[in-house]
mmCIF file of C-alpha atoms in Angstrom:
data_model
loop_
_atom_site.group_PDB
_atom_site.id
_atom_site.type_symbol
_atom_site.label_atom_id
_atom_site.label_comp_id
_atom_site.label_asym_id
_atom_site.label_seq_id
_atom_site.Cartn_x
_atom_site.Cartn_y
_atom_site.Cartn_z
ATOM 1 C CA UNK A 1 1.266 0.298 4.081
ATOM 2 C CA UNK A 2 -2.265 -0.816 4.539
ATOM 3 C CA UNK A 3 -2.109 -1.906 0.488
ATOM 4 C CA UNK A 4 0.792 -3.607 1.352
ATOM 5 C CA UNK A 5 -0.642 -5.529 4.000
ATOM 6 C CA UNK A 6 -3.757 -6.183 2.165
ATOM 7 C CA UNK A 7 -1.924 -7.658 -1.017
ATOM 8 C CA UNK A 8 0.449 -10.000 1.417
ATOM 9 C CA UNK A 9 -2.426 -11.063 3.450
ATOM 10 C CA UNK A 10 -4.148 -11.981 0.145
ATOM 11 C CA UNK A 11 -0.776 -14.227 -0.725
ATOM 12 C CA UNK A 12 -0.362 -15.895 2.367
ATOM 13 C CA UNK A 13 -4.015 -16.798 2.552
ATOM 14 C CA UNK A 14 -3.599 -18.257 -0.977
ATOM 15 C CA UNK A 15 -0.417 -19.775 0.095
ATOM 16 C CA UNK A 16 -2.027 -21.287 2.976
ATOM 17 C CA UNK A 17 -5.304 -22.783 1.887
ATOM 18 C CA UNK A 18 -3.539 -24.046 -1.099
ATOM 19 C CA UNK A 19 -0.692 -26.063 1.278
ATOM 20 C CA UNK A 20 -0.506 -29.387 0.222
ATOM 21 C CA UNK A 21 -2.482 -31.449 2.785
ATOM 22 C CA UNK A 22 -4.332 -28.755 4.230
ATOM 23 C CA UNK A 23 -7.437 -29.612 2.636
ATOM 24 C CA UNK A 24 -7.547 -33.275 3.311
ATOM 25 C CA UNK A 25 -6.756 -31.947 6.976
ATOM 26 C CA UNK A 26 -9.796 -29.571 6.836
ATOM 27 C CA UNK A 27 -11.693 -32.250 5.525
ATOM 28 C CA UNK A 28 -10.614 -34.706 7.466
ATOM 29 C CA UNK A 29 -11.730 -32.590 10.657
ATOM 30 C CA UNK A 30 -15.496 -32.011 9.390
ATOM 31 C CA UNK A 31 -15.281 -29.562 6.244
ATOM 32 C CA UNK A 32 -15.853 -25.846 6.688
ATOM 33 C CA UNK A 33 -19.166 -26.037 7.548
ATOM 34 C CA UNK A 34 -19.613 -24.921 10.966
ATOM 35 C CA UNK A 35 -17.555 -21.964 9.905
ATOM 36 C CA UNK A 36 -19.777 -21.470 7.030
ATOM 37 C CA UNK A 37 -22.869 -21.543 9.512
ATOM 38 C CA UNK A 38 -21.729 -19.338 11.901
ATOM 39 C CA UNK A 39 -20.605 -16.615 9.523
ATOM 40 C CA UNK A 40 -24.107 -17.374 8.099
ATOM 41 C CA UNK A 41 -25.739 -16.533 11.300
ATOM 42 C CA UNK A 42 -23.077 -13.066 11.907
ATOM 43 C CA UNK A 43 -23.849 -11.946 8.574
ATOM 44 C CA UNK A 44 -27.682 -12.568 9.163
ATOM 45 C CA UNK A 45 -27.887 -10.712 12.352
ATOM 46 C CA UNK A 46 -26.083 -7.725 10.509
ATOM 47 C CA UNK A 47 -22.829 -8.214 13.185
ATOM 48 C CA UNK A 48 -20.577 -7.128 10.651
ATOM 49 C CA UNK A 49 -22.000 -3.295 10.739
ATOM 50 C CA UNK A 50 -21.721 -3.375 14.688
ATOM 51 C CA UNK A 51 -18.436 -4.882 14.850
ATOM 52 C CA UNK A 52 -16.383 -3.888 11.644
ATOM 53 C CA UNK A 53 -13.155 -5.738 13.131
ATOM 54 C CA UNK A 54 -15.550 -9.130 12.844
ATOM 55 C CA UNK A 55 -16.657 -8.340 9.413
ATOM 56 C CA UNK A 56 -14.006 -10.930 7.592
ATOM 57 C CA UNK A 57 -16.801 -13.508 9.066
ATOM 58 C CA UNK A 58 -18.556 -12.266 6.013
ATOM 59 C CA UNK A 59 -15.686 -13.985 3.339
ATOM 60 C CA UNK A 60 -16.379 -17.118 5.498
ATOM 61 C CA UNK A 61 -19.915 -17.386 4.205
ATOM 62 C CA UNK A 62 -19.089 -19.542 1.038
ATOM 63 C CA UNK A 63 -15.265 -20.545 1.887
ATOM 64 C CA UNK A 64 -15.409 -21.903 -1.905
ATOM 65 C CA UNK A 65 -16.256 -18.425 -3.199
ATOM 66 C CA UNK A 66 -13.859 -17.153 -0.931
ATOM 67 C CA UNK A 67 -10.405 -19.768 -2.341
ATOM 68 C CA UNK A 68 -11.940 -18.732 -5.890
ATOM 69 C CA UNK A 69 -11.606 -15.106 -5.295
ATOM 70 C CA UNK A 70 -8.460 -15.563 -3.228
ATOM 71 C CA UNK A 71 -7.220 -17.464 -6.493
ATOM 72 C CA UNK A 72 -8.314 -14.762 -8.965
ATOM 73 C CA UNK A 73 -6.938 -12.006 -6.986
ATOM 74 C CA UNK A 74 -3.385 -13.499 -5.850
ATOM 75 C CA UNK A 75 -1.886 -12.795 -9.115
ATOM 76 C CA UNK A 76 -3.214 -8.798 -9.285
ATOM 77 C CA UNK A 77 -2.348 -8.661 -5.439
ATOM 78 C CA UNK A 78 1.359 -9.358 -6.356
ATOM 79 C CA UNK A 79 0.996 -6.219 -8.413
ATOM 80 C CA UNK A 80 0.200 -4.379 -6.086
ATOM 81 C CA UNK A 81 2.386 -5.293 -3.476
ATOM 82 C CA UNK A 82 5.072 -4.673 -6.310
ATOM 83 C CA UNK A 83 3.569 -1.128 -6.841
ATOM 84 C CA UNK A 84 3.224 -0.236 -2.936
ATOM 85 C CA UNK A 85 6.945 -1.460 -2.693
ATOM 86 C CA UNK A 86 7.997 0.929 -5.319
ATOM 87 C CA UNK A 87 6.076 3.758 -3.914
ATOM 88 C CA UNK A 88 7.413 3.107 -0.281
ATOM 89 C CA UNK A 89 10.799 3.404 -1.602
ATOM 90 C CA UNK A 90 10.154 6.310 -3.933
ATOM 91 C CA UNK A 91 9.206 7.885 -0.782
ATOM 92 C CA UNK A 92 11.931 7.281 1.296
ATOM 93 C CA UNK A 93 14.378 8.543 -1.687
ATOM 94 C CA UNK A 94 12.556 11.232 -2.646
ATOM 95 C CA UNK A 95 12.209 12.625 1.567
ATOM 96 C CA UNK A 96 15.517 11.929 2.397
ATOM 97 C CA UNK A 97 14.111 9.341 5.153
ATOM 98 C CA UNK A 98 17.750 8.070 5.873
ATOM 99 C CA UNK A 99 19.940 11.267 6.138
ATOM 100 C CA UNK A 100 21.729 12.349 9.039
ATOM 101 C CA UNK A 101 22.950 15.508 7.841
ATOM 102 C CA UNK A 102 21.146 18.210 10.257
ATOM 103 C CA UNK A 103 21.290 20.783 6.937
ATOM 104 C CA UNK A 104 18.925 18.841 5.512
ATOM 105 C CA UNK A 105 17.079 17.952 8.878
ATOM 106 C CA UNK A 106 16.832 21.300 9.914
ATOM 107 C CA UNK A 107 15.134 22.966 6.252
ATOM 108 C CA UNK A 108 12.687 19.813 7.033
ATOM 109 C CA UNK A 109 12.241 18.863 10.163
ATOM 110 C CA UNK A 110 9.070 16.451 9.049
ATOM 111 C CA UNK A 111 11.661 14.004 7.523
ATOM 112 C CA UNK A 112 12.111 12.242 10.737
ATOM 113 C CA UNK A 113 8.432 11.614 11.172
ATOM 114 C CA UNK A 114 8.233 10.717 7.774
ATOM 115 C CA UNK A 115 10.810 8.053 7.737
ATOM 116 C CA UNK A 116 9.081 7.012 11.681
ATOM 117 C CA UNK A 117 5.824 5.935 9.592
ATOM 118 C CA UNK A 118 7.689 3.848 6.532
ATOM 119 C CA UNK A 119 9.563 2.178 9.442
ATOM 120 C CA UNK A 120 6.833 1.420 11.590
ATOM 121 C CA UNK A 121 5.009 0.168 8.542
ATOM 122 C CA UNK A 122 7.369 -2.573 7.881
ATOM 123 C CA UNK A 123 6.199 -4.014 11.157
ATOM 124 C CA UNK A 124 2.911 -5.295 9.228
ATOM 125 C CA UNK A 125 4.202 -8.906 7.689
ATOM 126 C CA UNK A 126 2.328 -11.782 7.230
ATOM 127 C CA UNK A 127 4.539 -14.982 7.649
ATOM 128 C CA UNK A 128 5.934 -16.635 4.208
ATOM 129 C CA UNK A 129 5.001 -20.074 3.542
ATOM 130 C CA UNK A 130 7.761 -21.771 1.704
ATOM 131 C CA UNK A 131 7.503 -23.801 -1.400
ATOM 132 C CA UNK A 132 8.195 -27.347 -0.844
ATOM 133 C CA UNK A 133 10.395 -29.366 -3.679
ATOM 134 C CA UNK A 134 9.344 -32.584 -3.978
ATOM 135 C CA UNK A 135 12.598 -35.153 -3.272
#
């Protein structure tokens, strides 16, 4: 699941900063660059080893480097979300995640707390942004 989330993160970041009008709106309100300076200054004071939640402030360094890599990565991310799809499914088939017969249950009583994790896994989305037809 943490794959999963990674890959769909990846999209919807792509997705996002590649919105039509959302760069003339970041530009518009002053560019990136205090964003740029302060993960400058994070990264600089070595914040990112104290605080490894804050350590995204390091992609915010160069945001240009950043939509580059987000743009090289979003099609090999889709893979991979593909891939971790496949897997979580495989996994569920193969366990027997969705039975309710207590023969089964009871020769394995793990498959309830095995289909408890794919479940709560599924919690992890990202929103879906939509592609707008022009009209």
């Amino acid at each position: 699941h943490i794959s999963l989330a990674g890959a769909r993160a990846c999209k919807f970041m792509h997705d996002l900063l590649n919105w039509p009008g959302v760069t003339e709106a970041i530009q518009n309100s002053g560019g990136w660059g205090k964003v740029e300076t302060y993960a400058k200054m994070f990264v600089g004071d070595g914040l990112e080893h104290a605080s490894t939640e804050e350590a995204f402030w390091t992609l915010l360094e160069d945001i240009d480097a950043f939509i580059l890599r987000l743009d090289k990565d979003v099609a090999y991310t889709s893979k991979i979300e593909q891939a971790c799809q496949d897997r979580l499914r495989l996994i569920w088939t193969r366990f027997r995640c969705g039975t309710k017969k207590t023969s089964v249950l009871r020769m394995n009583p793990k498959i309830t707390v095995i289909g408890e994790h794919l479940r709560e896994g599924k919690k992890c989305v990202f929103p879906s942004i939509a592609k707008v037809r022009p009209q």
